[in-house]
Coordinates of C-alpha atoms in Angstrom, one line a residue:
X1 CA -12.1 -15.5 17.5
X2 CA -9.9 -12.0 16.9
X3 CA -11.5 -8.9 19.0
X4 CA -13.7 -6.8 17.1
X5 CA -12.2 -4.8 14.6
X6 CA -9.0 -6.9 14.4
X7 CA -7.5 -9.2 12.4
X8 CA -4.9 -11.6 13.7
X9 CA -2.1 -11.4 11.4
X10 CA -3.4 -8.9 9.2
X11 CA -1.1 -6.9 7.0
X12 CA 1.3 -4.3 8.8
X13 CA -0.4 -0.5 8.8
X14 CA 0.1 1.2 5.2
X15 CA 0.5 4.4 4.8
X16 CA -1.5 7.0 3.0
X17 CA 1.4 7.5 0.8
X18 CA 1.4 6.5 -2.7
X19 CA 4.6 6.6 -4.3
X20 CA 4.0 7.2 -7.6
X21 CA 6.9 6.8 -9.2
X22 CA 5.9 6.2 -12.8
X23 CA 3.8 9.1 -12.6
X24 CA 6.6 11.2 -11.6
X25 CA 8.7 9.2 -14.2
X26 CA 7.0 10.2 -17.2
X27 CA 9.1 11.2 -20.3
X28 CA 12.0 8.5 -19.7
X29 CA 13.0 6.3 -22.7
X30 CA 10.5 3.6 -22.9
X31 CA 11.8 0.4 -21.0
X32 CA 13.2 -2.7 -23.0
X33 CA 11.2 -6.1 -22.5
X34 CA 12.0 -7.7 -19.2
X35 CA 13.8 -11.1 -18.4
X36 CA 12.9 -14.2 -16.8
X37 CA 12.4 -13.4 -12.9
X38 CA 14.7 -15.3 -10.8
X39 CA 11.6 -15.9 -8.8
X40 CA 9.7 -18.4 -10.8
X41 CA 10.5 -21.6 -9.4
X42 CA 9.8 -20.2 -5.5
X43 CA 6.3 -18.9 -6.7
X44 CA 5.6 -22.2 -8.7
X45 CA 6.7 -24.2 -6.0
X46 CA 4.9 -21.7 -3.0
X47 CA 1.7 -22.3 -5.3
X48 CA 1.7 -25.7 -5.7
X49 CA 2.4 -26.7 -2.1
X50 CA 1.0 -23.8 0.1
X51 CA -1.7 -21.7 -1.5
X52 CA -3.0 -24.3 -3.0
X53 CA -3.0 -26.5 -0.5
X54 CA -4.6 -24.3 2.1
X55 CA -7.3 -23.0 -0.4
X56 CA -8.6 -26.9 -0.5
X57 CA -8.3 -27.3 3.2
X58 CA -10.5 -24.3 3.7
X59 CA -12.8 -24.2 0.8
X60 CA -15.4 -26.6 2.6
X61 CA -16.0 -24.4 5.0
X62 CA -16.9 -21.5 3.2
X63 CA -20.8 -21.6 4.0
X64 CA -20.8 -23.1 7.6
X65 CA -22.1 -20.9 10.1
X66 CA -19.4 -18.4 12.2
X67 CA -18.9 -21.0 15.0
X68 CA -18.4 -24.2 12.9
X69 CA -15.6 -21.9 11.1
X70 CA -13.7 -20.7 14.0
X71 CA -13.5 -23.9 15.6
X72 CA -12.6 -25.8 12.4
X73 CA -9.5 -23.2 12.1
X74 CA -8.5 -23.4 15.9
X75 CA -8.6 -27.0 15.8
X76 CA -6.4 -26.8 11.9
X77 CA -2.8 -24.3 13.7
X78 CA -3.3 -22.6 10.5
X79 CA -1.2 -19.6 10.6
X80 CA -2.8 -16.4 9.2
X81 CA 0.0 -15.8 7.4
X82 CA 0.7 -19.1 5.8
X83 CA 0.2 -17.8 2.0
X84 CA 2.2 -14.8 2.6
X85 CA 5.7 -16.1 1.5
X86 CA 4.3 -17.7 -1.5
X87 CA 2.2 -14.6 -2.9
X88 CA 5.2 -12.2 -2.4
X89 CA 7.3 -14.9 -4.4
X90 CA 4.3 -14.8 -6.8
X91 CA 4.2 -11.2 -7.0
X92 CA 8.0 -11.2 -7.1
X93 CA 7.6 -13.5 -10.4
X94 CA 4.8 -11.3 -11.8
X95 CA 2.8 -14.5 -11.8
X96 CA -0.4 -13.1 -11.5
X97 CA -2.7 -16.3 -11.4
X98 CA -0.8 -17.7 -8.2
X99 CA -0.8 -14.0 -7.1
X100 CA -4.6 -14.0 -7.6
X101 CA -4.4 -17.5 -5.0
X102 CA -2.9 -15.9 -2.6
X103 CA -5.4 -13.2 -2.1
X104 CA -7.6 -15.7 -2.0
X105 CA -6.0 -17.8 0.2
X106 CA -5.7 -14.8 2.7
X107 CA -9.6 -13.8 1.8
X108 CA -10.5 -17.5 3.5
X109 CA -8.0 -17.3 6.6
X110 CA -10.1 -14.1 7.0
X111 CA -13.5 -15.5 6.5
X112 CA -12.8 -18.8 9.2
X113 CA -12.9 -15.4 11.4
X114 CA -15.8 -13.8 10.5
X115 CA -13.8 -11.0 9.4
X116 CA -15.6 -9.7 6.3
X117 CA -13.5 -6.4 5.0
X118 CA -10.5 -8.6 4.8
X119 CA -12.0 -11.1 3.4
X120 CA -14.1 -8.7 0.4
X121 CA -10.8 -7.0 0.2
X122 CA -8.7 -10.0 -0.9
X123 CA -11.6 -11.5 -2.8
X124 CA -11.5 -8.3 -4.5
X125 CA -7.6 -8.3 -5.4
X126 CA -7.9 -11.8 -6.0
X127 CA -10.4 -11.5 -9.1
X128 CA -8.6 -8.2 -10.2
X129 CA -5.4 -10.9 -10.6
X130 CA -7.3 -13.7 -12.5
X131 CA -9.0 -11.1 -14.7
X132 CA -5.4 -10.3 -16.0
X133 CA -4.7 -11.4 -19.5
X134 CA -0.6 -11.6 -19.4
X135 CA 1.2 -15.0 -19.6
X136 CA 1.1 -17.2 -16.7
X137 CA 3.3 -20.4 -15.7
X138 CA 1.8 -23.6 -17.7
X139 CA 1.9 -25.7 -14.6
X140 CA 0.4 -22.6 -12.5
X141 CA -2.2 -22.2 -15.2
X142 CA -3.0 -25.7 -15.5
X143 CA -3.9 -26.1 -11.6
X144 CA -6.0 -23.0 -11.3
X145 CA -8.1 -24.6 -14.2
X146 CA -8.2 -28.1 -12.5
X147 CA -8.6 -26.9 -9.4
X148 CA -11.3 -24.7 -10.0
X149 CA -10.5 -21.6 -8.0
X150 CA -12.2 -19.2 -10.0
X151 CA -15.5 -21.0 -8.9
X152 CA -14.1 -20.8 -4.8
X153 CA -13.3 -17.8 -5.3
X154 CA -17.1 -17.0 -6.4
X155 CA -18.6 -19.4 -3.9
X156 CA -16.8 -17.2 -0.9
X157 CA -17.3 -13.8 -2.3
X158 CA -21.7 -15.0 -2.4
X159 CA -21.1 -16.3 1.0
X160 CA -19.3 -13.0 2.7
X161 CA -22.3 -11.1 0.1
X162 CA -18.9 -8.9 -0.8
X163 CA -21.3 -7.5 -3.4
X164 CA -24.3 -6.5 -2.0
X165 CA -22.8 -4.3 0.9
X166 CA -23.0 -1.1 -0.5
X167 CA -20.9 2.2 1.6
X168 CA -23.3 2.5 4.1
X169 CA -22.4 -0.6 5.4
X170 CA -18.6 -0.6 5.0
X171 CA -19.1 3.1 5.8
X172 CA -20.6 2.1 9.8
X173 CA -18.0 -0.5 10.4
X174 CA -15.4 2.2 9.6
X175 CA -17.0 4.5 12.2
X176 CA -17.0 1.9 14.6
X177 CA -13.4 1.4 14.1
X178 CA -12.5 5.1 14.6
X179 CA -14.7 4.5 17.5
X180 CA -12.8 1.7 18.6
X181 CA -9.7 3.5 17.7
X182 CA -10.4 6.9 19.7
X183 CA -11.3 5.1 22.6
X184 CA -7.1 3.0 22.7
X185 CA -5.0 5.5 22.2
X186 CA -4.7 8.6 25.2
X187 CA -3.8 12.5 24.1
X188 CA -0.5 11.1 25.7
X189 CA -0.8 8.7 22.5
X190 CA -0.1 6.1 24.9
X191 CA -2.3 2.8 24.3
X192 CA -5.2 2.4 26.9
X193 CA -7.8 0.1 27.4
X194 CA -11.0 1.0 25.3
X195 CA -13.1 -0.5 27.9
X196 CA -13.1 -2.2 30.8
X197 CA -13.9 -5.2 29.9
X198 CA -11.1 -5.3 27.6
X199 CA -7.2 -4.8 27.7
X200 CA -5.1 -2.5 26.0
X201 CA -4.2 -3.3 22.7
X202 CA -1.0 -3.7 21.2
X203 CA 0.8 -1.2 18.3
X204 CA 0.2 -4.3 16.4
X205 CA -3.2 -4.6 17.2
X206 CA -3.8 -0.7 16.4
X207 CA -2.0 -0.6 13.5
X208 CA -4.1 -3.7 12.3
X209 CA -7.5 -1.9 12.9
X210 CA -5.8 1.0 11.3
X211 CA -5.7 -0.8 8.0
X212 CA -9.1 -2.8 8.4
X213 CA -10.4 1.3 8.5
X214 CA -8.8 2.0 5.4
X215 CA -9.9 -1.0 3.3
X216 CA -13.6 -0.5 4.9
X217 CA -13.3 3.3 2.9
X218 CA -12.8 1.4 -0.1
X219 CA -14.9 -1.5 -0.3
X220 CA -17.5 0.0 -2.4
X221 CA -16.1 1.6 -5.5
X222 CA -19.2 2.8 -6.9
X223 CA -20.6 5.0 -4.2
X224 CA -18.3 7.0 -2.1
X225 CA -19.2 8.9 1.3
X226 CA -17.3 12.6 2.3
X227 CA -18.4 11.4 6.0
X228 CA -16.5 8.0 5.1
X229 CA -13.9 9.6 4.2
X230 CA -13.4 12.2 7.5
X231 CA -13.6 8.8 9.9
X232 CA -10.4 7.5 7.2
X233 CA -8.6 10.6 8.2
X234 CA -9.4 10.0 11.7
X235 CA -8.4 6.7 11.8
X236 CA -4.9 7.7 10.6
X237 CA -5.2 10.9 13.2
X238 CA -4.7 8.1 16.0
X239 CA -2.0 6.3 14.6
X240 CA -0.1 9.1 13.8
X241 CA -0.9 10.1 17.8
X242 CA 0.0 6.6 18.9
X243 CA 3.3 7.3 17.3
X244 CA 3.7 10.3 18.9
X245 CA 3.3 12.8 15.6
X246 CA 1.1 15.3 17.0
X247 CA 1.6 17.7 13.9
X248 CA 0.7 14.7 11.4
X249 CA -2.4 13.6 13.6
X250 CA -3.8 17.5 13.5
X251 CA -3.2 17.2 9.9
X252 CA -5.3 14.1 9.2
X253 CA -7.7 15.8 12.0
X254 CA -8.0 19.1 10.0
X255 CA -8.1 17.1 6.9
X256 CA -11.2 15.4 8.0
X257 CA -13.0 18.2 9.3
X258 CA -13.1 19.3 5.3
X259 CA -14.4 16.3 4.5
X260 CA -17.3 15.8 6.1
X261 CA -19.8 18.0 5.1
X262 CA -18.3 17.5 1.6
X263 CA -21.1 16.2 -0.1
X264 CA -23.6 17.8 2.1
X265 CA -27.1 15.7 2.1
X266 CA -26.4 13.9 -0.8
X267 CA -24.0 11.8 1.4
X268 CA -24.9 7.9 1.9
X269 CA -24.1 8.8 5.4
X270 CA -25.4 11.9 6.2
X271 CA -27.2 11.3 9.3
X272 CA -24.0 10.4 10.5
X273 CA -21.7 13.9 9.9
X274 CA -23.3 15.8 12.7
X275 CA -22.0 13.5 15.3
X276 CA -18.6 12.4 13.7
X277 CA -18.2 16.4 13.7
X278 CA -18.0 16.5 17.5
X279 CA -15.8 13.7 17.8
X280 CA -13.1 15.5 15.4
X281 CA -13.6 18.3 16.6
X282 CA -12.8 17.1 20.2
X283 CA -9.9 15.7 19.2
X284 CA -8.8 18.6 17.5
X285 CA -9.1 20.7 20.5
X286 CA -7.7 18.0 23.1
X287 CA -4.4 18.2 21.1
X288 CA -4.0 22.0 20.8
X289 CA -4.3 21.7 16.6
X290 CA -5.0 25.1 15.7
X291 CA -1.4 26.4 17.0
X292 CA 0.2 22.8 15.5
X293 CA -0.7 23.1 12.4
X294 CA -0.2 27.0 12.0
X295 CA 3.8 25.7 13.1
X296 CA 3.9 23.2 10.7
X297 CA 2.5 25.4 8.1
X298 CA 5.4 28.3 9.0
X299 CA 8.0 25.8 9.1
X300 CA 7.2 24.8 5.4
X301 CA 7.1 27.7 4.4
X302 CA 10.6 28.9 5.4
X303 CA 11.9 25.7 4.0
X304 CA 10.6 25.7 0.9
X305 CA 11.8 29.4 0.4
X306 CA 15.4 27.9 1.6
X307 CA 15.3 25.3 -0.8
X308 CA 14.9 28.3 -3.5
X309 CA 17.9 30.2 -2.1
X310 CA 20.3 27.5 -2.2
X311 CA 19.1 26.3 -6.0
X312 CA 19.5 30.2 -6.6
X313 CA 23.1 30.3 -5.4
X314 CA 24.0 26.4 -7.1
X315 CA 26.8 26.6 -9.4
X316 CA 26.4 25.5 -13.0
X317 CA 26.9 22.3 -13.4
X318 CA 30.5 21.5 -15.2
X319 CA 31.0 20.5 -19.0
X320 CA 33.6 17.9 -19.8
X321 CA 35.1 18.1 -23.5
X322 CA 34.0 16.6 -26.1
X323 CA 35.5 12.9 -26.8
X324 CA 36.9 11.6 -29.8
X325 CA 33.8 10.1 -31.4
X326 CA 30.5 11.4 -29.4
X327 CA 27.9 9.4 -31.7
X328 CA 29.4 6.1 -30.4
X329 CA 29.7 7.3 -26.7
X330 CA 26.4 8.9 -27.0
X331 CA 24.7 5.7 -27.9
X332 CA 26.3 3.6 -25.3
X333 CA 24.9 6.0 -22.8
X334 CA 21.2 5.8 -24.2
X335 CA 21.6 2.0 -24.4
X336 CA 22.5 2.3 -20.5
X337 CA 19.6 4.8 -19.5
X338 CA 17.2 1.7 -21.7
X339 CA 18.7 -0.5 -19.2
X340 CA 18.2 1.2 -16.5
X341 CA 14.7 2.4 -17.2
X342 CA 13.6 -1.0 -17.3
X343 CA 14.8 -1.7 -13.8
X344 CA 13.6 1.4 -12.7
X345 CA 9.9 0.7 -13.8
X346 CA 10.4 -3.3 -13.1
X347 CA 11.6 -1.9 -9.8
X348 CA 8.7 1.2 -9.4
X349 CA 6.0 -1.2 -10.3
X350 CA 6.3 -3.9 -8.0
X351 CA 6.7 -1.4 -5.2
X352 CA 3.1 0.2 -6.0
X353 CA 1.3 -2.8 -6.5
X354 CA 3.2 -4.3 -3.1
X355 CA 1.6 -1.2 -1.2
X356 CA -1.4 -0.7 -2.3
X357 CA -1.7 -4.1 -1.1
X358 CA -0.4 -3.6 2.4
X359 CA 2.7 -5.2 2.0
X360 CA 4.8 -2.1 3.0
X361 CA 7.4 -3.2 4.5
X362 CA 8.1 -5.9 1.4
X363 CA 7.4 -2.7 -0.6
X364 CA 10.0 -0.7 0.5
X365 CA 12.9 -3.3 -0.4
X366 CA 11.9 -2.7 -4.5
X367 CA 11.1 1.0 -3.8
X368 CA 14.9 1.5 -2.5
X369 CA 16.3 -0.1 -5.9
X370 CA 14.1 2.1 -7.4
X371 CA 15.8 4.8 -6.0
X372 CA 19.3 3.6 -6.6
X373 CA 18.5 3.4 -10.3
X374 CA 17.0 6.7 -9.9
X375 CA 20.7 7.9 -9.0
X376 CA 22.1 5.8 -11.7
X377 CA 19.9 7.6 -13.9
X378 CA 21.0 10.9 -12.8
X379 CA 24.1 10.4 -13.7
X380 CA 23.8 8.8 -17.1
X381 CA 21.4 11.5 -18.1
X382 CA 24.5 14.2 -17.0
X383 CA 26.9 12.0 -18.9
X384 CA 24.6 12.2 -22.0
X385 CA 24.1 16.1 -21.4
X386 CA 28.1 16.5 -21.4
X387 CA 28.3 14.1 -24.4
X388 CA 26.1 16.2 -26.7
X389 CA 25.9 19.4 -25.3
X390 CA 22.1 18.9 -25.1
X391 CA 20.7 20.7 -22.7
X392 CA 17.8 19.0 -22.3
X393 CA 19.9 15.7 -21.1
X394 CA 21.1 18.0 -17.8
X395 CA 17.6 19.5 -17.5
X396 CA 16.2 16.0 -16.9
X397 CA 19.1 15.1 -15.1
X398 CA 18.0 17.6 -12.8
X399 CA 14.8 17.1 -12.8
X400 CA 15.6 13.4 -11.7
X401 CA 17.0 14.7 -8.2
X402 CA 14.0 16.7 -8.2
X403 CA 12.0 13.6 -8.0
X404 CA 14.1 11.8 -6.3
X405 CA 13.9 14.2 -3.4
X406 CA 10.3 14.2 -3.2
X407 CA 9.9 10.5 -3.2
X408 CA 12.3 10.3 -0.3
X409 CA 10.8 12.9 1.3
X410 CA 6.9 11.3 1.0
X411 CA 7.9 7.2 1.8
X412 CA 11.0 7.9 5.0
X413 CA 8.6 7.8 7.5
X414 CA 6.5 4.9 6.5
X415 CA 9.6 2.6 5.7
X416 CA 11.5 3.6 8.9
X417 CA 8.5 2.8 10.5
X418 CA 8.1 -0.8 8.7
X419 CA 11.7 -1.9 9.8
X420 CA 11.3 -0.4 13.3
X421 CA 8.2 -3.5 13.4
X422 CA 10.3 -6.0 11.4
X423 CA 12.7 -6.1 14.1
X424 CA 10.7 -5.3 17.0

């Protein structure tokens, strides 16, 4: 049975980041239909002889009691992360049915553990998968039919009651885990024990609670809670501490603080916002905030207005001559930045969905091609620009590096820190 408040094998700690690429894309040349993924036969094959298999090993279980299921999976070896290779492949393939059984999969690794936002939090994705309408596999779609995994997918979701636990629910077991959280990691932001009954936790460990916090904010989509929302921000306060980032921790700290009294008494939580207010508020003090986060604030400031100096003082860029026939040249270009679009947003794509699933550190190997078509875009749109003598061709050009910049600026931090635990 995990310690409360932490998943074995649970997803790496996302970031709040978003990338956002195709909202920062918008205005590109719309992208040319795809081709066939190289990664069809892995996710056909990952289906058929993991998820799958897993999924019927499990199902049975699904309404025992908490002891009959932890002692069933002790006495299986079954690795929490046994369906992770095959739903990346899945996701890889855009094969959203076994992509779906994955989720699901993970959902019922969770539930053998009585852990009940992981598992309403793949149940979720899981149904948001099979409620897709694009193409799937024949053989894949043949065995989700046969094996009837949209009806164990509804039998689990009844059994964890995913659907009757409204925000005040989720909304204490987030509190508990800032709790939880608050009470591991010193002002050092070294990791202490949070009782003394228990030992101190590992970064893992942390990191995993971390995320259970995050997906406990978003269980229920219909209600929301500003009090919910302020122990979120703390949660990520004390990672960013436990990686000794004092400025970003004030941040999410100060952040917080705003958000508590947000909805006032109209919050689900309410009762809750007087006493969650101390506890921020503590923290704030214990790490000095006010000062760090008037530095940061002065330090951005004097960047940004360095940024506009040297943009002031950049040269024009330079003009090539006109070639011999432009209309041909000009067309080969577009047919490239087509091209490259496609990759971009094949590329973009897969790297949101891949984070807003937890899977950063997967995510962050599609979001650097996106950026290298990014670059490749840059330059085809200069090309263009010198080609025609549109202007508007260097503007976007520009306006590319732009993004470019920002996106580098917004996801460094969270995939430096995903390798750093890849290889730790």
């Amino acid at each position: 049975m995990p310690e409360q408040g932490v998943v074995r094998g649970a997803p790496s700690f996302i970031g709040r980041f978003s990338i956002g690429l195709l909202l920062l894309f918008a205005g590109v040349v719309a992208s040319p239909s795809w081709a066939v993924n190289e990664h069809s036969e892995k996710a056909v094959s990952g289906y058929l002889n993991t998820t799958l298999s897993t999924i019927a090993t499990l199902k049975p279980y699904i309404d025992k009691s908490v002891s009959e299921r932890a002692t069933a999976l002790a006495a299986m070896g079954i690795k929490d992360d046994v369906c992770g290779a095959a739903k990346i492949e899945s996701i890889y393939a855009h094969e959203h049915l076994a992509e779906g059984a994955g989720y699901l999969c993970e959902a019922l690794i969770a539930w053998m553990q009585d852990e009940d936002i992981f598992t309403c939090s793949r149940v979720d994705f899981s149904g948001k998968e099979f409620a897709r309408d694009d193409p799937a596999d024949a053989v894949i779609a043949k065995r989700h039919k046969a094996d009837n995994i949209l009806s164990t997918r509804l039998r689990l979701q009844k059994a964890a009651n995913c659907t009757g636990k409204t925000v005040t629910y989720w909304g204490i077991k987030t509190l508990s885990l800032y709790d939880q959280l608050s009470r591991s990691v010193a002002k050092s932001g070294d990791l202490v024990a949070p009782s003394t009954a228990s030992a101190a936790p590992t970064i893992k460990e942390i990191e995993n609670s971390i995320f259970l916090c995050h997906l406990s904010t978003g269980r229920d989509e219909t209600n929301k809670s500003g009090v919910v929302d302020a122990a979120d921000c703390g949660c990520y306060a004390i990672y960013y501490l436990s990686t000794k980032k004092v400025s970003e921790a004030c941040g999410s700290l100060d952040t917080g603080l705003k958000k508590i009294g947000s909805m006032g008494s109209k919050d689900p939580l309410a009762r809750d916002a007087s006493a969650l207010k101390t506890k921020l508020d503590d923290k704030f003090r214990d790490l000095n905030c006010g000062p760090v986060i008037a530095a940061a604030q002065l330090a951005e400031a004097e960047a940004a207005k360095a940024r506009q100096l040297a943009a002031a003082k950049a040269p024009a860029p330079a003009r090539s001559e006109p070639v011999v026939d432009p209309n041909e040249k000009a067309n080969e270009i577009i047919r490239n930045i087509n091209t490259l679009t496609g990759s971009y947003v094949s590329s973009s794509d897969s790297a949101q969905r891949l984070i807003e699933r937890g899977e950063d550190l997967q995510a962050c190997g599609y979001y650097q091609e996106a950026m290298t078509t990014l670059r490749y875009l840059e330059n085809a749109y200069s090309k263009l620009g010198r080609e025609t003598g549109d202007d508007q061709y260097d503007a976007e050009a520009r306006r590319l590096v732009t993004v470019r910049t920002t996106i580098l600026e917004n996801e460094r931090d969270m995939c430096g820190e995903a390798g750093k635990r890849n290889f730790n």
